[in-house]
mmCIF file of C-alpha atoms in Angstrom:
data_model
loop_
_atom_site.group_PDB
_atom_site.id
_atom_site.type_symbol
_atom_site.label_atom_id
_atom_site.label_comp_id
_atom_site.label_asym_id
_atom_site.label_seq_id
_atom_site.Cartn_x
_atom_site.Cartn_y
_atom_site.Cartn_z
ATOM 1 C CA MET A 8 -116.877 -196.652 -28.461
ATOM 2 C CA SER A 9 -119.250 -197.083 -31.145
ATOM 3 C CA VAL A 10 -119.995 -200.096 -33.447
ATOM 4 C CA ILE A 11 -119.214 -202.763 -30.742
ATOM 5 C CA GLY A 12 -121.116 -200.732 -28.259
ATOM 6 C CA ALA A 13 -124.202 -201.219 -30.597
ATOM 7 C CA CYS A 14 -123.809 -204.785 -31.025
ATOM 8 C CA VAL A 15 -123.597 -205.337 -27.432
ATOM 9 C CA LEU A 16 -127.030 -203.497 -27.054
ATOM 10 C CA GLY A 17 -128.379 -206.264 -29.493
ATOM 11 C CA VAL A 18 -129.685 -203.784 -32.000
ATOM 12 C CA SER A 19 -130.230 -204.571 -35.632
ATOM 13 C CA GLY A 20 -132.954 -204.406 -38.410
ATOM 14 C CA LEU A 21 -135.162 -202.058 -36.823
ATOM 15 C CA GLY A 22 -138.539 -200.516 -38.106
ATOM 16 C CA SER A 23 -138.575 -196.804 -37.456
ATOM 17 C CA VAL A 24 -139.894 -193.249 -37.823
ATOM 18 C CA ALA A 25 -137.507 -190.989 -39.596
ATOM 19 C CA TYR A 26 -137.421 -187.128 -38.513
ATOM 20 C CA ALA A 27 -136.811 -184.435 -40.947
ATOM 21 C CA ALA A 28 -133.309 -183.088 -41.000
ATOM 22 C CA PRO A 29 -132.291 -179.456 -39.893
ATOM 23 C CA GLU A 30 -132.715 -177.064 -42.490
ATOM 24 C CA THR A 31 -129.925 -177.427 -45.208
ATOM 25 C CA ASP A 32 -129.275 -176.774 -48.905
ATOM 26 C CA GLY A 33 -128.344 -180.081 -49.973
ATOM 27 C CA ASP A 34 -130.233 -183.244 -51.063
ATOM 28 C CA LEU A 35 -128.300 -186.292 -49.475
ATOM 29 C CA PRO A 36 -130.519 -188.338 -47.108
ATOM 30 C CA VAL A 37 -129.566 -187.904 -43.309
ATOM 31 C CA PRO A 38 -130.591 -190.644 -41.115
ATOM 32 C CA TYR A 39 -131.023 -190.050 -37.386
ATOM 33 C CA GLY A 40 -130.371 -193.230 -35.835
ATOM 34 C CA PHE A 41 -126.969 -194.522 -34.589
ATOM 35 C CA VAL A 42 -127.713 -198.268 -35.765
ATOM 36 C CA ARG A 43 -127.765 -197.081 -39.432
ATOM 37 C CA GLY A 44 -124.080 -196.898 -39.068
ATOM 38 C CA LEU A 45 -124.053 -200.588 -38.787
ATOM 39 C CA THR A 46 -124.986 -200.765 -42.491
ATOM 40 C CA GLY A 47 -121.281 -199.593 -43.221
ATOM 41 C CA LEU A 48 -119.974 -202.927 -41.999
ATOM 42 C CA ALA A 49 -121.280 -204.279 -45.541
ATOM 43 C CA THR A 50 -118.466 -201.796 -47.050
ATOM 44 C CA PRO A 51 -116.486 -200.711 -44.040
ATOM 45 C CA ASP A 52 -113.962 -198.957 -45.989
ATOM 46 C CA ALA A 53 -116.387 -196.806 -47.761
ATOM 47 C CA ASP A 54 -116.520 -193.212 -47.316
ATOM 48 C CA PRO A 55 -119.644 -191.843 -45.479
ATOM 49 C CA PRO A 56 -122.081 -190.063 -47.675
ATOM 50 C CA GLY A 57 -120.665 -186.389 -48.557
ATOM 51 C CA ALA A 58 -117.247 -186.850 -47.168
ATOM 52 C CA ASN A 59 -113.977 -187.092 -48.611
ATOM 53 C CA ASP A 60 -114.681 -185.442 -52.066
ATOM 54 C CA TRP A 61 -111.106 -184.154 -52.769
ATOM 55 C CA SER A 62 -112.421 -181.767 -55.280
ATOM 56 C CA CYS A 63 -114.282 -179.779 -52.898
ATOM 57 C CA ARG A 64 -113.368 -176.190 -52.436
ATOM 58 C CA PRO A 65 -114.575 -174.562 -49.320
ATOM 59 C CA SER A 66 -116.825 -171.527 -49.695
ATOM 60 C CA ALA A 67 -116.520 -167.870 -48.602
ATOM 61 C CA ALA A 68 -119.165 -168.791 -46.110
ATOM 62 C CA HIS A 69 -117.716 -172.095 -44.767
ATOM 63 C CA PRO A 70 -113.989 -171.457 -45.379
ATOM 64 C CA ASP A 71 -112.976 -174.183 -43.037
ATOM 65 C CA PRO A 72 -113.132 -177.655 -44.134
ATOM 66 C CA VAL A 73 -114.460 -180.070 -41.225
ATOM 67 C CA VAL A 74 -112.720 -183.083 -40.229
ATOM 68 C CA LEU A 75 -114.571 -185.786 -38.457
ATOM 69 C CA VAL A 76 -112.745 -187.830 -35.832
ATOM 70 C CA HIS A 77 -114.532 -191.151 -34.904
ATOM 71 C CA GLY A 78 -114.400 -192.972 -31.674
ATOM 72 C CA LEU A 79 -113.046 -196.173 -30.182
ATOM 73 C CA THR A 80 -113.917 -199.240 -32.370
ATOM 74 C CA GLY A 81 -115.636 -196.763 -35.014
ATOM 75 C CA SER A 82 -114.479 -195.749 -38.448
ATOM 76 C CA LYS A 83 -115.125 -193.206 -40.986
ATOM 77 C CA THR A 84 -117.937 -195.292 -42.328
ATOM 78 C CA THR A 85 -119.864 -196.448 -39.211
ATOM 79 C CA ASN A 86 -119.360 -193.039 -37.043
ATOM 80 C CA TRP A 87 -120.656 -190.460 -39.482
ATOM 81 C CA GLN A 88 -123.631 -191.651 -41.286
ATOM 82 C CA THR A 89 -125.504 -188.509 -40.002
ATOM 83 C CA MET A 90 -123.071 -186.038 -39.693
ATOM 84 C CA ALA A 91 -121.167 -186.524 -42.746
ATOM 85 C CA PRO A 92 -124.318 -185.745 -45.241
ATOM 86 C CA LEU A 93 -125.717 -183.126 -42.770
ATOM 87 C CA LEU A 94 -122.593 -181.009 -42.707
ATOM 88 C CA ALA A 95 -122.136 -181.660 -46.756
ATOM 89 C CA ASN A 96 -125.839 -180.568 -47.272
ATOM 90 C CA ALA A 97 -125.146 -177.386 -45.188
ATOM 91 C CA GLY A 98 -122.074 -176.493 -47.842
ATOM 92 C CA TYR A 99 -119.203 -177.792 -45.976
ATOM 93 C CA CYS A 100 -116.330 -179.624 -47.456
ATOM 94 C CA VAL A 101 -116.313 -182.851 -45.106
ATOM 95 C CA TYR A 102 -113.546 -185.257 -44.386
ATOM 96 C CA ALA A 103 -113.183 -188.336 -42.311
ATOM 97 C CA LEU A 104 -110.534 -190.868 -41.524
ATOM 98 C CA THR A 105 -110.327 -194.033 -39.985
ATOM 99 C CA TYR A 106 -107.184 -194.141 -37.533
ATOM 100 C CA GLY A 107 -105.712 -196.341 -34.967
ATOM 101 C CA VAL A 108 -105.902 -199.635 -36.708
ATOM 102 C CA PRO A 109 -103.138 -202.026 -35.138
ATOM 103 C CA PRO A 110 -100.407 -203.331 -37.491
ATOM 104 C CA GLY A 111 -101.265 -206.888 -38.445
ATOM 105 C CA ALA A 112 -105.047 -206.412 -37.856
ATOM 106 C CA VAL A 113 -106.952 -208.838 -39.754
ATOM 107 C CA TYR A 114 -110.426 -208.590 -41.285
ATOM 108 C CA PRO A 115 -112.912 -207.383 -39.859
ATOM 109 C CA GLN A 116 -110.886 -206.172 -37.066
ATOM 110 C CA ASP A 117 -108.714 -203.884 -39.428
ATOM 111 C CA GLN A 118 -111.745 -202.006 -40.457
ATOM 112 C CA VAL A 119 -112.552 -200.407 -37.075
ATOM 113 C CA GLY A 120 -110.051 -198.120 -35.187
ATOM 114 C CA GLY A 121 -109.034 -196.192 -32.126
ATOM 115 C CA PHE A 122 -107.026 -198.929 -30.657
ATOM 116 C CA LEU A 123 -103.392 -197.548 -30.948
ATOM 117 C CA PRO A 124 -101.918 -195.291 -28.302
ATOM 118 C CA MET A 125 -103.471 -191.886 -28.921
ATOM 119 C CA GLU A 126 -99.883 -190.283 -29.576
ATOM 120 C CA GLU A 127 -99.433 -192.530 -32.558
ATOM 121 C CA SER A 128 -103.210 -192.091 -33.769
ATOM 122 C CA ALA A 129 -102.443 -188.257 -33.527
ATOM 123 C CA GLU A 130 -99.683 -188.442 -35.777
ATOM 124 C CA GLN A 131 -102.176 -190.273 -38.337
ATOM 125 C CA LEU A 132 -104.548 -187.250 -38.003
ATOM 126 C CA ASP A 133 -101.710 -184.937 -38.445
ATOM 127 C CA ALA A 134 -100.834 -186.442 -41.948
ATOM 128 C CA PHE A 135 -104.663 -186.494 -42.757
ATOM 129 C CA VAL A 136 -105.252 -182.612 -41.978
ATOM 130 C CA ASP A 137 -102.199 -181.969 -43.923
ATOM 131 C CA GLU A 138 -103.620 -183.696 -46.696
ATOM 132 C CA VAL A 139 -107.025 -181.861 -46.499
ATOM 133 C CA LEU A 140 -105.287 -178.487 -46.178
ATOM 134 C CA ALA A 141 -103.110 -179.175 -49.435
ATOM 135 C CA SER A 142 -106.281 -180.439 -51.280
ATOM 136 C CA THR A 143 -108.846 -177.647 -50.212
ATOM 137 C CA GLY A 144 -106.301 -174.777 -50.122
ATOM 138 C CA ALA A 145 -107.574 -173.679 -46.883
ATOM 139 C CA GLU A 146 -105.577 -172.346 -44.039
ATOM 140 C CA ARG A 147 -107.466 -173.999 -40.860
ATOM 141 C CA VAL A 148 -109.889 -176.853 -40.249
ATOM 142 C CA ASP A 149 -112.874 -177.315 -37.762
ATOM 143 C CA LEU A 150 -113.083 -180.517 -36.057
ATOM 144 C CA VAL A 151 -116.078 -182.568 -35.053
ATOM 145 C CA GLY A 152 -115.310 -185.686 -32.734
ATOM 146 C CA HIS A 153 -117.084 -188.234 -30.821
ATOM 147 C CA SER A 154 -115.750 -190.104 -27.641
ATOM 148 C CA GLU A 155 -111.874 -190.988 -28.237
ATOM 149 C CA GLY A 156 -112.239 -188.475 -31.335
ATOM 150 C CA THR A 157 -112.412 -185.605 -28.607
ATOM 151 C CA LEU A 158 -109.612 -186.856 -26.893
ATOM 152 C CA MET A 159 -107.130 -188.207 -29.082
ATOM 153 C CA PRO A 160 -106.963 -184.860 -31.233
ATOM 154 C CA GLN A 161 -105.972 -183.107 -27.876
ATOM 155 C CA TYR A 162 -102.499 -184.561 -28.419
ATOM 156 C CA TRP A 163 -102.510 -183.208 -31.831
ATOM 157 C CA LEU A 164 -103.558 -179.953 -30.798
ATOM 158 C CA GLN A 165 -101.106 -179.392 -28.055
ATOM 159 C CA PHE A 166 -97.953 -181.248 -29.079
ATOM 160 C CA LEU A 167 -98.006 -181.496 -32.943
ATOM 161 C CA GLY A 168 -98.741 -178.182 -33.881
ATOM 162 C CA GLY A 169 -102.651 -178.738 -34.527
ATOM 163 C CA ALA A 170 -103.730 -175.594 -32.773
ATOM 164 C CA ASP A 171 -102.134 -173.446 -35.334
ATOM 165 C CA VAL A 172 -104.318 -174.753 -38.085
ATOM 166 C CA THR A 173 -107.485 -175.437 -36.265
ATOM 167 C CA ASP A 174 -110.602 -172.940 -35.438
ATOM 168 C CA ASP A 175 -113.546 -174.739 -34.190
ATOM 169 C CA TYR A 176 -113.587 -178.042 -32.090
ATOM 170 C CA VAL A 177 -117.129 -179.468 -31.617
ATOM 171 C CA ALA A 178 -116.589 -182.432 -29.141
ATOM 172 C CA VAL A 179 -119.408 -184.913 -28.604
ATOM 173 C CA THR A 180 -119.441 -187.002 -25.505
ATOM 174 C CA PRO A 181 -115.846 -185.715 -24.667
ATOM 175 C CA LEU A 182 -113.947 -187.020 -21.297
ATOM 176 C CA TYR A 183 -111.418 -184.616 -20.595
ATOM 177 C CA ASP A 184 -111.095 -185.816 -17.274
ATOM 178 C CA GLY A 185 -111.415 -189.490 -18.297
ATOM 179 C CA THR A 186 -113.828 -191.958 -17.331
ATOM 180 C CA LEU A 187 -114.477 -194.478 -14.379
ATOM 181 C CA ALA A 188 -116.025 -196.974 -16.729
ATOM 182 C CA LYS A 189 -114.420 -199.255 -18.885
ATOM 183 C CA PRO A 190 -113.262 -197.970 -22.274
ATOM 184 C CA LEU A 191 -114.532 -201.088 -24.173
ATOM 185 C CA PRO A 192 -118.306 -201.882 -23.659
ATOM 186 C CA VAL A 193 -117.447 -205.584 -24.605
ATOM 187 C CA ALA A 194 -115.631 -205.942 -21.276
ATOM 188 C CA GLU A 195 -118.935 -205.500 -19.575
ATOM 189 C CA LEU A 196 -120.440 -208.091 -21.735
ATOM 190 C CA ALA A 197 -117.469 -210.213 -21.240
ATOM 191 C CA ASP A 198 -117.745 -209.985 -17.374
ATOM 192 C CA GLY A 199 -121.661 -210.592 -17.459
ATOM 193 C CA LEU A 200 -120.673 -214.191 -19.450
ATOM 194 C CA GLY A 201 -117.936 -214.873 -16.832
ATOM 195 C CA VAL A 202 -115.142 -214.215 -19.262
ATOM 196 C CA ARG A 203 -112.026 -212.804 -17.545
ATOM 197 C CA GLU A 204 -109.521 -211.959 -20.533
ATOM 198 C CA PRO A 205 -108.645 -208.305 -21.012
ATOM 199 C CA ALA A 206 -111.027 -206.330 -23.095
ATOM 200 C CA SER A 207 -108.498 -206.202 -25.934
ATOM 201 C CA ALA A 208 -108.563 -209.933 -26.136
ATOM 202 C CA VAL A 209 -112.208 -210.303 -26.522
ATOM 203 C CA VAL A 210 -112.360 -207.513 -29.267
ATOM 204 C CA GLY A 211 -109.583 -209.446 -30.962
ATOM 205 C CA VAL A 212 -106.789 -206.664 -31.367
ATOM 206 C CA PRO A 213 -104.707 -205.087 -28.578
ATOM 207 C CA CYS A 214 -105.870 -201.722 -27.279
ATOM 208 C CA GLY A 215 -103.119 -199.296 -26.622
ATOM 209 C CA SER A 216 -105.423 -196.455 -26.288
ATOM 210 C CA CYS A 217 -107.768 -198.069 -23.527
ATOM 211 C CA PRO A 218 -105.734 -197.409 -20.325
ATOM 212 C CA GLN A 219 -105.433 -193.634 -21.429
ATOM 213 C CA PHE A 220 -109.194 -192.945 -21.092
ATOM 214 C CA ILE A 221 -109.234 -193.964 -17.399
ATOM 215 C CA SER A 222 -109.324 -190.997 -14.971
ATOM 216 C CA GLY A 223 -105.901 -190.076 -13.649
ATOM 217 C CA SER A 224 -104.035 -191.814 -16.428
ATOM 218 C CA PRO A 225 -100.597 -190.272 -17.641
ATOM 219 C CA TYR A 226 -102.020 -189.260 -20.801
ATOM 220 C CA LEU A 227 -104.691 -187.040 -19.118
ATOM 221 C CA GLU A 228 -102.206 -185.816 -16.515
ATOM 222 C CA ARG A 229 -99.944 -184.504 -19.454
ATOM 223 C CA MET A 230 -102.743 -182.977 -21.131
ATOM 224 C CA HIS A 231 -103.943 -181.114 -17.933
ATOM 225 C CA ALA A 232 -100.438 -180.043 -17.409
ATOM 226 C CA GLN A 233 -100.333 -177.632 -20.427
ATOM 227 C CA PRO A 234 -101.149 -173.934 -20.432
ATOM 228 C CA GLY A 235 -104.820 -173.603 -20.739
ATOM 229 C CA GLY A 236 -105.356 -177.541 -19.531
ATOM 230 C CA ALA A 237 -107.477 -179.285 -21.861
ATOM 231 C CA ALA A 238 -108.942 -176.224 -23.442
ATOM 232 C CA VAL A 239 -106.068 -175.271 -25.805
ATOM 233 C CA PRO A 240 -105.756 -171.344 -26.098
ATOM 234 C CA GLY A 241 -106.928 -170.186 -29.678
ATOM 235 C CA ILE A 242 -109.400 -172.971 -30.272
ATOM 236 C CA THR A 243 -113.366 -172.335 -29.880
ATOM 237 C CA TYR A 244 -114.766 -175.589 -28.074
ATOM 238 C CA THR A 245 -118.172 -176.718 -28.134
ATOM 239 C CA THR A 246 -118.779 -179.614 -26.041
ATOM 240 C CA VAL A 247 -122.089 -181.811 -26.294
ATOM 241 C CA MET A 248 -122.766 -184.231 -23.389
ATOM 242 C CA THR A 249 -125.842 -186.422 -22.375
ATOM 243 C CA ARG A 250 -126.485 -187.367 -18.817
ATOM 244 C CA TYR A 251 -127.098 -190.836 -19.880
ATOM 245 C CA ASP A 252 -123.661 -191.759 -21.048
ATOM 246 C CA GLN A 253 -122.798 -194.982 -19.957
ATOM 247 C CA LEU A 254 -119.166 -194.992 -20.978
ATOM 248 C CA VAL A 255 -118.138 -191.306 -19.981
ATOM 249 C CA VAL A 256 -118.516 -191.622 -16.150
ATOM 250 C CA PRO A 257 -119.391 -189.080 -14.875
ATOM 251 C CA TYR A 258 -120.713 -187.410 -18.069
ATOM 252 C CA THR A 259 -119.371 -184.020 -16.471
ATOM 253 C CA SER A 260 -115.880 -185.120 -17.612
ATOM 254 C CA GLY A 261 -116.724 -183.603 -20.890
ATOM 255 C CA VAL A 262 -116.926 -179.971 -19.265
ATOM 256 C CA LEU A 263 -114.364 -177.585 -19.899
ATOM 257 C CA ASP A 264 -114.263 -174.540 -17.535
ATOM 258 C CA ALA A 265 -112.568 -172.121 -19.697
ATOM 259 C CA PRO A 266 -113.569 -168.747 -21.492
ATOM 260 C CA ASN A 267 -112.940 -170.411 -24.984
ATOM 261 C CA ALA A 268 -115.495 -173.052 -24.340
ATOM 262 C CA THR A 269 -119.275 -173.517 -24.469
ATOM 263 C CA ASN A 270 -120.593 -176.717 -22.688
ATOM 264 C CA ILE A 271 -124.170 -177.894 -23.664
ATOM 265 C CA VAL A 272 -126.093 -180.911 -22.095
ATOM 266 C CA VAL A 273 -128.572 -182.190 -24.801
ATOM 267 C CA GLN A 274 -131.342 -182.829 -21.900
ATOM 268 C CA ASP A 275 -131.253 -179.159 -21.130
ATOM 269 C CA GLY A 276 -134.356 -177.597 -22.401
ATOM 270 C CA CYS A 277 -135.349 -181.271 -23.780
ATOM 271 C CA GLU A 278 -136.083 -183.902 -21.199
ATOM 272 C CA ILE A 279 -137.473 -186.361 -24.000
ATOM 273 C CA ASP A 280 -133.836 -186.630 -25.472
ATOM 274 C CA LEU A 281 -132.688 -189.948 -23.772
ATOM 275 C CA SER A 282 -129.465 -190.132 -25.883
ATOM 276 C CA ASP A 283 -126.774 -192.258 -24.890
ATOM 277 C CA HIS A 284 -123.060 -192.411 -25.640
ATOM 278 C CA LEU A 285 -123.968 -193.989 -29.125
ATOM 279 C CA SER A 286 -127.026 -192.302 -30.327
ATOM 280 C CA ILE A 287 -125.978 -188.808 -29.370
ATOM 281 C CA ILE A 288 -123.861 -188.547 -32.403
ATOM 282 C CA SER A 289 -126.881 -189.299 -34.661
ATOM 283 C CA THR A 290 -129.791 -186.998 -33.623
ATOM 284 C CA ALA A 291 -131.273 -184.121 -35.243
ATOM 285 C CA ARG A 292 -130.626 -182.219 -32.159
ATOM 286 C CA THR A 293 -127.063 -183.005 -31.987
ATOM 287 C CA GLY A 294 -126.930 -182.203 -35.603
ATOM 288 C CA GLN A 295 -128.130 -178.499 -35.230
ATOM 289 C CA ILE A 296 -125.913 -178.035 -32.105
ATOM 290 C CA VAL A 297 -122.845 -178.912 -34.612
ATOM 291 C CA LEU A 298 -124.233 -176.675 -37.215
ATOM 292 C CA ASN A 299 -124.791 -173.553 -34.611
ATOM 293 C CA ALA A 300 -121.089 -174.452 -33.215
ATOM 294 C CA LEU A 301 -119.486 -174.039 -36.590
ATOM 295 C CA ASP A 302 -121.568 -171.164 -38.030
ATOM 296 C CA PRO A 303 -122.835 -168.955 -34.866
ATOM 297 C CA ALA A 304 -124.310 -166.267 -37.107
ATOM 298 C CA SER A 305 -126.781 -168.462 -38.730
ATOM 299 C CA ALA A 306 -127.766 -170.474 -35.254
ATOM 300 C CA VAL A 307 -131.280 -171.470 -34.843
ATOM 301 C CA GLU A 308 -132.945 -173.525 -31.842
ATOM 302 C CA PRO A 309 -132.008 -177.099 -32.071
ATOM 303 C CA PRO A 310 -135.179 -179.354 -32.272
ATOM 304 C CA CYS A 311 -136.321 -181.299 -29.442
ATOM 305 C CA ARG A 312 -137.335 -184.806 -30.444
ATOM 306 C CA PRO A 313 -137.919 -188.045 -28.871
ATOM 307 C CA SER A 314 -134.242 -190.041 -28.735
ATOM 308 C CA LEU A 315 -133.631 -193.347 -27.283
ATOM 309 C CA PRO A 316 -130.380 -195.200 -26.431
ATOM 310 C CA ALA A 317 -128.814 -196.642 -29.675
ATOM 311 C CA LEU A 318 -132.018 -195.769 -31.742
ATOM 312 C CA GLY A 319 -131.629 -191.917 -31.730
ATOM 313 C CA ASN A 320 -134.561 -190.290 -33.295
ATOM 314 C CA GLU A 321 -135.450 -193.538 -35.055
ATOM 315 C CA VAL A 322 -138.011 -195.150 -32.906
ATOM 316 C CA LEU A 323 -140.135 -198.383 -32.970
#
C-alpha cells in the first residue's frame, strides 16, 4: 500500500520546503515526504540509507536491532527513505527486507512486494530476522511496520516463534480488524476507468494477501482467536494512526485494546497534520513517535508541523 498508491495520486517532481529532522547524532539526510521514496524506483533493490549495514553492532543504549517491514506494493527501498536514516542517525542498527514477491514476477513487478499470502511472507521475515540476530549477536529485535507490515508480522509473532525474539513493535497505519476498503488503491483507479479486472490483474501480479486484509477474513479471525488476540503477550505495541487513512477503513481498525499497547492518532494535539496512509510514514511527527516508542526514557514531544496527503512535511 505504498508505491502504487502514490502513483495513483499523480505525485511527482514536486518543489518542496524541507523541515528539520528530530534531534539525532548522525548525519544522514532525512527527507520528510513520501514521494521521495519514488526515487528508489531507479534502483529498486538498493538498501535505504542507513539500513542493512551487516557490520553494525548494537550499542548498550540501543541493544535491539530494528527491522523495518514495508507495506503492500512497497519495498525496502521505497518505503523507508525517511525512517531508515532517522533511526540510523539515532544510533540503531537498522535492517529492511523486501518480502512477498511472487515467483515468476518480472521487472518491474519483481521489485515490489507484499503480494504473497501473509503466511508465506512471514516465513521470509523469520529467515531475515534470524540473519539479523546472527549478524549482530543480539537476542531480540524491534519491529517498525507500515500497513501490511503491521499485519503480516503478526503471523510470525503468533505462529512462528517471533514473539520469543521481539521486544517493541511500532505499527504505523495498522489494521488489526481489517479494512472495508479495497486493499490495492489501483482497484479504485480501475473502477473509475471502467476496468473490471481484479486488482491483482491491474497490478500485473497475483495478490494472495489482498483477501486477507478484508475485515472478517479467515486470516484475521485466526489472529484474534489467539490468547491476547492481536496484542501478542510479551510484546510492547505502539500503534500510530491517522484519521485521514483512505486504505484502512475505519482507521480505528488499528486500535489495540490491551495493557501492552499504546494507541496514538497523529492528529491528537496536531490538527494541521493531514497525513494519509502514505505520508504518515515519512513525517517528522511520526518519526519522533517511533523514536519515543523505541526509547521511552529519552522521549520528547513530537513536533507538530503541516503535513499533507502523499507529500508529508514537504509542501508546495
